[in-house]
Coordinates of C-alpha atoms and ligand atoms in Angstrom, one line a residue:
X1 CA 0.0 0.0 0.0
X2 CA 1.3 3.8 -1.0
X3 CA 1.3 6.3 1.8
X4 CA -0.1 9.7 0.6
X5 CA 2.5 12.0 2.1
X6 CA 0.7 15.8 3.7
X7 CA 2.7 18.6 4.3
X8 CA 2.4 22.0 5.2
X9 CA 0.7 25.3 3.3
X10 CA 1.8 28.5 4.9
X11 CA -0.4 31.2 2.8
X12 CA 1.3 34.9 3.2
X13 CA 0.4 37.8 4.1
X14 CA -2.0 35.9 6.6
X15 CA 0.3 33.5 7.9
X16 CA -1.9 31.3 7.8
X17 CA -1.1 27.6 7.8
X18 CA -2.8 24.1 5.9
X19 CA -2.4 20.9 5.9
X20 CA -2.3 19.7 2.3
X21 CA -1.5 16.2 0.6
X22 CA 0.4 15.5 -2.1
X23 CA -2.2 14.3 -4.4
X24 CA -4.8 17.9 -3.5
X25 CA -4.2 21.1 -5.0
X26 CA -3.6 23.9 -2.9
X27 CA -6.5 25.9 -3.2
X28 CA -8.7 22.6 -2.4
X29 CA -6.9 22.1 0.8
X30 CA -6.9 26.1 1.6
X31 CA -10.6 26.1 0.6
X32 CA -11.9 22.8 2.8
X33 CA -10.0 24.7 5.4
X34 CA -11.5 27.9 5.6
X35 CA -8.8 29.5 4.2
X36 CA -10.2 31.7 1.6
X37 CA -8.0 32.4 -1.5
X38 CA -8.9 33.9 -4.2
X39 CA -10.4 31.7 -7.7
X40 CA -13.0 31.8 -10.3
X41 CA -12.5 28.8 -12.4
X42 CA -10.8 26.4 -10.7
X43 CA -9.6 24.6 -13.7
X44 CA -6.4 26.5 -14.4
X45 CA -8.1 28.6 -17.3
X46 CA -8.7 32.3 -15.4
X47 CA -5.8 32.9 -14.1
X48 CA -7.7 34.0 -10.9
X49 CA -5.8 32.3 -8.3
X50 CA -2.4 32.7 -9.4
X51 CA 0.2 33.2 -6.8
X52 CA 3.8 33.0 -5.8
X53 CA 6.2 30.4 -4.2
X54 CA 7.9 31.9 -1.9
X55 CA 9.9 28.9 -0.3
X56 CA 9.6 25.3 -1.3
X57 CA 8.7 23.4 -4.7
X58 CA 5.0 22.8 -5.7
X59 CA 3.7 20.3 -9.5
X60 CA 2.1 22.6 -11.7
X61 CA -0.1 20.6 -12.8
X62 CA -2.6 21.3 -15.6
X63 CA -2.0 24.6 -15.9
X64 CA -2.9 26.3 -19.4
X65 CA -0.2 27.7 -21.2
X66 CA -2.6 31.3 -21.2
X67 CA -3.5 31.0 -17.5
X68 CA 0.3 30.7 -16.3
X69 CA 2.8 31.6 -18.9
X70 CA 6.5 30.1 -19.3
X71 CA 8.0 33.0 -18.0
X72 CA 5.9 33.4 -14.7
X73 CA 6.5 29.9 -13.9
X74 CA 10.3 31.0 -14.5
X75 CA 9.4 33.5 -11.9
X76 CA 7.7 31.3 -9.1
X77 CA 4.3 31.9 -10.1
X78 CA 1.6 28.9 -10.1
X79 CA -2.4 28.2 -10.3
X80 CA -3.5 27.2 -6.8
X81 CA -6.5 25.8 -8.1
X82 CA -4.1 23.0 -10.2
X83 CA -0.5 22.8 -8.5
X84 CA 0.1 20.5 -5.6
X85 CA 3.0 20.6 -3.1
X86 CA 6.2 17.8 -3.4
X87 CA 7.2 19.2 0.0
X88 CA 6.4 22.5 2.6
X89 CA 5.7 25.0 0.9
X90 CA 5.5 29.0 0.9
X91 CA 2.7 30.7 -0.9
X92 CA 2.3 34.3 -1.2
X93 CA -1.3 35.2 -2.6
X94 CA -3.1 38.0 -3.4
X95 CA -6.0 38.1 -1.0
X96 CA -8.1 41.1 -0.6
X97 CA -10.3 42.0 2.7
X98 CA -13.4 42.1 1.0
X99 CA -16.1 41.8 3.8
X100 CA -18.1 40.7 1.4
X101 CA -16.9 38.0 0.3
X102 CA -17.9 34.2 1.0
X103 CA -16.0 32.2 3.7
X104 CA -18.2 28.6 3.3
X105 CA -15.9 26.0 3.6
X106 CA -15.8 23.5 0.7
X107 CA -16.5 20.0 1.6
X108 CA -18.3 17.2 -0.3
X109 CA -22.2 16.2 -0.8
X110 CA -24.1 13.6 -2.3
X111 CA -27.2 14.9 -3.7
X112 CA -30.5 13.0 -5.4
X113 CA -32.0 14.1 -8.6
X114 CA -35.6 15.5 -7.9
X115 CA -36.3 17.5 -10.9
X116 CA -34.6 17.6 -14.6
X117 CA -36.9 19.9 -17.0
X118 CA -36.1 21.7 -20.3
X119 CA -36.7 25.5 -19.9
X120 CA -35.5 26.4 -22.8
X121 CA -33.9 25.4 -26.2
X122 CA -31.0 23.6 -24.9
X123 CA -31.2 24.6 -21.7
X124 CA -32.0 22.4 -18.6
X125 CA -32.9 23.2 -15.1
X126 CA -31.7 20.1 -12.6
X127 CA -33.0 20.2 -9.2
X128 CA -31.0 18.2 -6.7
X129 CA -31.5 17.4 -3.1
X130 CA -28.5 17.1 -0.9
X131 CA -27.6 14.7 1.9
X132 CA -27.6 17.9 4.1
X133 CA -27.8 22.2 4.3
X134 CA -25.2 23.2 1.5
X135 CA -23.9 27.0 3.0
X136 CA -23.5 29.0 0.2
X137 CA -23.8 32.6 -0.8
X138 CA -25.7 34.0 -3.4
X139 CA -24.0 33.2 -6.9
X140 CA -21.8 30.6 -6.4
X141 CA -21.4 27.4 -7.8
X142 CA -20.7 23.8 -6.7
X143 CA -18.2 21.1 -9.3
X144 CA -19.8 18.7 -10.3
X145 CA -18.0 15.0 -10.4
X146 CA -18.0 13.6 -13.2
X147 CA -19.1 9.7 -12.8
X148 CA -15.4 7.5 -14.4
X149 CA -17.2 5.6 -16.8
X150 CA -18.4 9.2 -18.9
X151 CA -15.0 10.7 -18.5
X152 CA -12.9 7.9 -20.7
X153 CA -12.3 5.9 -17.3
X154 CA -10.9 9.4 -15.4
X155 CA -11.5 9.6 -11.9
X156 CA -11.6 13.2 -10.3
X157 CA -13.0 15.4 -13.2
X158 CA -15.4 17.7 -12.6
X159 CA -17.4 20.2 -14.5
X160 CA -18.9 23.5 -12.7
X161 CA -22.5 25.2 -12.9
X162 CA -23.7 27.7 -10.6
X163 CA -26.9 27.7 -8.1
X164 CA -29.9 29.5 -9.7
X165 CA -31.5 29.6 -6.2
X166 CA -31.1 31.4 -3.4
X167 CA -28.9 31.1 0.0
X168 CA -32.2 30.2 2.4
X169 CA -33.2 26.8 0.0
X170 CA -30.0 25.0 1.6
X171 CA -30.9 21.4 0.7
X172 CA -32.5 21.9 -2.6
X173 CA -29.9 23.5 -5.2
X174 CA -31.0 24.2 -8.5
X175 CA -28.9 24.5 -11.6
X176 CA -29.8 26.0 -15.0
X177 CA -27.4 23.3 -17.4
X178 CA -26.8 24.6 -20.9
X179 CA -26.1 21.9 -23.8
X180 CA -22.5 22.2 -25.1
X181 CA -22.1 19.6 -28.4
X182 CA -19.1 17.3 -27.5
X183 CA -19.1 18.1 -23.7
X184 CA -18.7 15.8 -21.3
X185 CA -21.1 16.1 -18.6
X186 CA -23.5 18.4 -20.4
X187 CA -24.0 16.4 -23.4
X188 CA -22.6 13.3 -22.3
X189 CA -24.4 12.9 -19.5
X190 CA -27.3 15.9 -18.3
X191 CA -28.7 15.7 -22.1
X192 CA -28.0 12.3 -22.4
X193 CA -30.3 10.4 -19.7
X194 CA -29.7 12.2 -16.1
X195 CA -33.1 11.7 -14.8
X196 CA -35.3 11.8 -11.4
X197 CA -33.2 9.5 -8.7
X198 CA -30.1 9.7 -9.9
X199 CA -27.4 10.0 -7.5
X200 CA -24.8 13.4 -8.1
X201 CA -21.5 14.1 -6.0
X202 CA -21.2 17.6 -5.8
X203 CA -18.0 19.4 -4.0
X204 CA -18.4 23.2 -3.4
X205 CA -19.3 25.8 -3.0
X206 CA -16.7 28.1 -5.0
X207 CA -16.7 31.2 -6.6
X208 CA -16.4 34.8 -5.3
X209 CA -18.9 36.6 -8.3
X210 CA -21.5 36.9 -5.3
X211 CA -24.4 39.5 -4.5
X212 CA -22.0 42.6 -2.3
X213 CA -25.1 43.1 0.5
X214 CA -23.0 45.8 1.8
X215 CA -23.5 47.7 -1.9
X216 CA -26.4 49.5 -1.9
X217 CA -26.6 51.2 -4.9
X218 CA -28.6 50.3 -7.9
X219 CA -27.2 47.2 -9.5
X220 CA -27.8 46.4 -13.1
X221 CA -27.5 42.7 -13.7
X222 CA -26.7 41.2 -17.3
X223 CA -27.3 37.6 -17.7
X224 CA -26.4 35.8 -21.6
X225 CA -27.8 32.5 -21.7
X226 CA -27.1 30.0 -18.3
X227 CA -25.5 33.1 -17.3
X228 CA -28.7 33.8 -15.7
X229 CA -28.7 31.1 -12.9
X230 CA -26.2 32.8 -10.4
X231 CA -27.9 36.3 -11.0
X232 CA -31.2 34.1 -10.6
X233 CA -29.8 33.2 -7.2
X234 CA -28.7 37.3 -6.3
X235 CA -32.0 38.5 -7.4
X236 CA -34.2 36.4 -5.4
X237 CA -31.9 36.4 -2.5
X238 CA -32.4 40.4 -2.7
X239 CA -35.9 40.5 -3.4
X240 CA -37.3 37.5 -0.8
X241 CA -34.5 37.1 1.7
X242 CA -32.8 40.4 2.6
X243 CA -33.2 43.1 5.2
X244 CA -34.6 46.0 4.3
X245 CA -31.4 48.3 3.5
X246 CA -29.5 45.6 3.1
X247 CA -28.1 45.2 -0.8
X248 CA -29.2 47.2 -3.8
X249 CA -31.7 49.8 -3.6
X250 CA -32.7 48.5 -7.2
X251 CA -31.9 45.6 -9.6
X252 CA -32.3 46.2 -12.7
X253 CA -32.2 42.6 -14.9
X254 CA -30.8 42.8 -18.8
X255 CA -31.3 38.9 -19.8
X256 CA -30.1 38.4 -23.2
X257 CA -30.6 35.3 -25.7
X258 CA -31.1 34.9 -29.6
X259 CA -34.6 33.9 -30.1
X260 CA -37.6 33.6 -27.1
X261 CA -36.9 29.9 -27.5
X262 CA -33.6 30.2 -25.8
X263 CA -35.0 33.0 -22.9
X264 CA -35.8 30.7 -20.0
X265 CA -37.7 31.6 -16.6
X266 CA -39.3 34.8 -18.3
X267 CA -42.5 34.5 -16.4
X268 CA -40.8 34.5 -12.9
X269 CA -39.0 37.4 -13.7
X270 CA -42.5 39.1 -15.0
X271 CA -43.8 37.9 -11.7
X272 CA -41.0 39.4 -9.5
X273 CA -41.3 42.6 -11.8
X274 CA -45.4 42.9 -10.7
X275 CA -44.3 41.2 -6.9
X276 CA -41.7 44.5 -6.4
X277 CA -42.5 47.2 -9.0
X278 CA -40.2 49.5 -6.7
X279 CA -37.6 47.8 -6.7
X280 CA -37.1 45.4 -9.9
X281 CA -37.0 45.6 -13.5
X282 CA -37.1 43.1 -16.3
X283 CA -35.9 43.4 -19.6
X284 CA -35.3 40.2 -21.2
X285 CA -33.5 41.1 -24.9
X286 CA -33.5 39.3 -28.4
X287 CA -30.9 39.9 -30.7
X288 CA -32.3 37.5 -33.3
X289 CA -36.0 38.4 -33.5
X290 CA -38.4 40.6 -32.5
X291 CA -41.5 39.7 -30.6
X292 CA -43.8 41.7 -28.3
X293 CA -42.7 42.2 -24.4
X294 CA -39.0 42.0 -25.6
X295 CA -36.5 44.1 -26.4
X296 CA -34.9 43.9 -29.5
X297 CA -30.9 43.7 -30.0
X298 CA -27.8 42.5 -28.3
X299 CA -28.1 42.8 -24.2
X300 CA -25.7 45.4 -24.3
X301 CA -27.1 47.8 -26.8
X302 CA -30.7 47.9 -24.9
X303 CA -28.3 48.4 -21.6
X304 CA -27.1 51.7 -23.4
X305 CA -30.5 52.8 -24.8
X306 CA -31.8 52.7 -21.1
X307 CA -29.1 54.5 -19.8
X308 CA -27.8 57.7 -20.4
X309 CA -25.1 57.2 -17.6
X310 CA -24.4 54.2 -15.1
X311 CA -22.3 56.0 -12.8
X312 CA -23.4 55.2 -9.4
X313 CA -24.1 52.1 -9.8
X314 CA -23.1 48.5 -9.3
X315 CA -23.3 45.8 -12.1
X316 CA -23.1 42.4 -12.2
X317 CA -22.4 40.6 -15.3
X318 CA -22.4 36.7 -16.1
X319 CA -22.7 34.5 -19.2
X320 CA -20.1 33.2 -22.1
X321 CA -16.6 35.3 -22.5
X322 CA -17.0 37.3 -25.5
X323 CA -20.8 38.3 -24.5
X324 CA -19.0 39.6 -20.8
X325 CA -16.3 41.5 -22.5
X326 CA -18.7 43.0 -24.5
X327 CA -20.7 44.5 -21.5
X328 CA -18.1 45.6 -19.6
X329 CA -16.7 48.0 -22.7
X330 CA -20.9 49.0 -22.4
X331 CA -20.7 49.9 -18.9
X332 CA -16.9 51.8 -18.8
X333 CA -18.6 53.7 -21.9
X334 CA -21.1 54.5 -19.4
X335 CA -19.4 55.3 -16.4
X336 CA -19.6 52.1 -14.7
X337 CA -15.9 50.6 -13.8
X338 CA -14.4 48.3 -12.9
X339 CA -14.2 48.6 -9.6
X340 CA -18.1 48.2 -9.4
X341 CA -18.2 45.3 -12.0
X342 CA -18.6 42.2 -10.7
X343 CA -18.3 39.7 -13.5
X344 CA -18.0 35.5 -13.8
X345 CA -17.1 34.3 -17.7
X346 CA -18.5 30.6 -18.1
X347 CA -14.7 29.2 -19.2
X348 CA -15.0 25.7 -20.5
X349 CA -12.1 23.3 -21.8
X350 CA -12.1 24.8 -25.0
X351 CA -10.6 28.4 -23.4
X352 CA -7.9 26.2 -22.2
X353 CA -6.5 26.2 -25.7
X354 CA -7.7 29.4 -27.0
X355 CA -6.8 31.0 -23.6
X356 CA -9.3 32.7 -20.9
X357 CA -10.3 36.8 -21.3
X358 CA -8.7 38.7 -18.7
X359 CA -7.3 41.6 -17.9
X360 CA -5.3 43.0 -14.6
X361 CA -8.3 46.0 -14.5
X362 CA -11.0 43.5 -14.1
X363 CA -12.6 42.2 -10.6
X364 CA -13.4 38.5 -10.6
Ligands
FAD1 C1 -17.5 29.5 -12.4 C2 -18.3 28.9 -13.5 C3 -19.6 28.7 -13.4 C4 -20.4 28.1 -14.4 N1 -21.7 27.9 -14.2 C5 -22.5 27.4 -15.2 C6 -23.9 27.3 -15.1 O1 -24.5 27.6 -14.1 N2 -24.6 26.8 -16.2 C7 -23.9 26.4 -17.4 O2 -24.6 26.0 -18.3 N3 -22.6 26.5 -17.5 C8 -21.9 27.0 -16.5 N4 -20.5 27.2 -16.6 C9 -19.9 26.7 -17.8 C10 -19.7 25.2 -17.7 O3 -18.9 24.9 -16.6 C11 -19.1 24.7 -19.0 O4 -19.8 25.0 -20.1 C12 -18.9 23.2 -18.8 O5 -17.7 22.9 -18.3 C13 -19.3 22.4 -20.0 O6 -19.0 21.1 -19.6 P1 -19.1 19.9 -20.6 O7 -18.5 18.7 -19.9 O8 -20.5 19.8 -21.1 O9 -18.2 20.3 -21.8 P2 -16.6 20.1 -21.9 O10 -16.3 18.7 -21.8 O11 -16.0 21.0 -20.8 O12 -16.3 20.7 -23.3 C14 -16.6 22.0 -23.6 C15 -16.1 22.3 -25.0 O13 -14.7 22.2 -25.0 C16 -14.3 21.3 -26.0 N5 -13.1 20.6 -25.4 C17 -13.1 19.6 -24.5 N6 -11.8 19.3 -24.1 C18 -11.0 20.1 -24.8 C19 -9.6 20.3 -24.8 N7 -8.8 19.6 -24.1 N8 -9.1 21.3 -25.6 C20 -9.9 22.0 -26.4 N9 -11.3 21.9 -26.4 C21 -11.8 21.0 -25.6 C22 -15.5 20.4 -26.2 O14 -15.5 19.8 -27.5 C23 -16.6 21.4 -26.0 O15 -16.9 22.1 -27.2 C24 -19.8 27.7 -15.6 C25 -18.4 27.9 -15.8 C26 -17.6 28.5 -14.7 C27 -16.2 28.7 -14.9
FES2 S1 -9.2 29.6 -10.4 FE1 -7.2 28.9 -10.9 S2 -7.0 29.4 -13.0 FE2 -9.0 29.9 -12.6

């Protein structure tokens, strides 16, 4: 029988220190510890969690060549979310004091299929009950494991998706699951037969693109596609769960798809619009047709129609890369920066290769 070696994590400026094996990645160990670091992806695409070694010699594992280039590995610089330790190890991250910011420890859950319904064209919404209260804030997202025999016989891989419900339905998590041709769990596995009783292993949660309470300006939130389900989980956490004066004053909801086909969960939104007339607005966008109720064109140009100016406010901005980069040039053009931008791009194993969007301005 091998013996898994552990060794020791120290995570500067902190000091704080984890106990990490051999075969875990440091942010996993960090993470399950309470140790909060910073990450988006966790897939060594985003570049989110990078840090440097300061003593001691970590595996880089399966970093992407965009994420972590040559010459920052040259420089001590590695993914916690993929590098593991071959011995002690000194890590100095970047970790901000942002109050907030989730501290739920990760930890594993088994979870039973209870609902799978399409919502929209190629879009599912799976409901799963789990074998206890998943902590979570508003807007993150759990990995899901991928069962060996889908994955080519691989144990540990793991897709992500994002809770479309809110922080006080602990035990019922619902995900929003959109079809990508060739993928693994999505099409190998959600499209392809998941059904009522299934068992799922879900590990979580992650993520730091989370509703700010402490913000209370008015936040404009800009869903494309599953995009929605996090922002699904801020805006009824805000609307239903809140304090009053706690959070945004006003949410303002830009969902964006081609055709009404592909717009899922319109009439809650409607509902939530007539529920709080004060205090939410819907506009859900077509960029591919035009039908009565919607507005017609990208997401982003009906953002800028609205809006003379969006100084003063807060925005939060989820759905695939290019459609994210595109509204945050919208919102700098309108006086909303980055500093108030909250944004999550939905990076799949394809960025790996053709690299993840990011720049040193933008907040993940
Ligand atoms: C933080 C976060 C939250 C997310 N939340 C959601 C959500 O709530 N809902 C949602 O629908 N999506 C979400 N996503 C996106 C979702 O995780 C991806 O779309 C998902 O990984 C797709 O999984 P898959 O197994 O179906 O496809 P994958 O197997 O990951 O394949 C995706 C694409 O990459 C290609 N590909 C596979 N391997 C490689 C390779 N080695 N090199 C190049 N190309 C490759 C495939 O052919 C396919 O086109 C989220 C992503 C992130 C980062
Ligand atoms: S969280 Fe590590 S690269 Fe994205």
């Amino acid at each position: 029988m091998t013996v898994t070696e552990s060794y020791t994590v120290t995570i500067e400026p902190i000091g704080a220190e984890v106990t990490c094996r051999e075969d875990q990645t440091i942010l996993d160990a960090c993470l399950r510890s309470g140790v909060w670091v910073p990450h988006s992806c966790t897939h060594g695409t985003c570049g989110t969690c990078k840090a440097e070694v300061v003593d001691g010699d970590v595996d880089h594992g399966e970093a992407s060549s965009f994420a972590l280039m040559d010459f920052e590995r040259d420089e001590g610089k590695t993914l916690l979310c993929v590098c593991k330790p071959r011995g002690d190890v000194v890590i100095e991250a970047d970790i901000d004091a942002d109050e907030d910011l989730p501290m739920h420890p990760v930890d594993d859950y088994r979870g039973t299929v209870v609902a799978v319904e399409d919502v929209a064209e190629g879009i599912r919404r799976v409901v799963v009950e789990l074998d206890r209260d998943l902590a979570f804030d508003a807007g993150q997202y759990m990995a899901w494991q991928i069962p060996a025999a889908l994955a080519g016989g691989k144990e540990g891989v793991t897709r992500t998706y994002s809770m479309a419900n809110a922080p006080s339905q602990p035990r019922q998590v619902e995900f929003n699951i959109a079809r990508t041709p060739g993928g693994v769990c999505s099409d190998g596995w959600v499209f392809a037969g998941l059904d009522v009783g299934d068992s799922v292993e879900l590990t979580g949660p992650y993520g730091r693109f989370v509703l700010r309470t402490s913000r209370n300006e008015p936040a404009v939130l800009i869903a494309g596609g599953t995009g929605l389900a996090p922002i699904a989980g801020m805006i009824k956490r805000a609307l239903r769960d809140l304090d009053p004066g706690e959070g945004p004053k006003h949410l303002s909801l830009y969902q964006g798809a081609r055709t009404q086909e592909r717009l899922y969960d319109v009439e809650l939104f409607r509902g939530l619009e007539a529920q709080f007339p004060d205090r939410f607005t819907y506009r859900p966008c077509l960029s591919e047709e035009s039908a009565e109720g919607f507005a017609a064109g990208m997401v982003t140009d009906v953002l800028a129609a609205d809006h003379e100016t969006l100084a003063g406010h807060v925005a939060y901005v989820c759905g695939p890369p290019a459609m994210v980069e595109a509204a945050q040039r919208t919102l700098m053009g309108k006086r909303c920066f980055p500093r108030d931008t909250y944004r999550e791009e939905f990076l799949d194993e394809s960025n790996r290769t053709s690299g993840g969007l990011r720049s040193p301005l933008i907040k993940r």
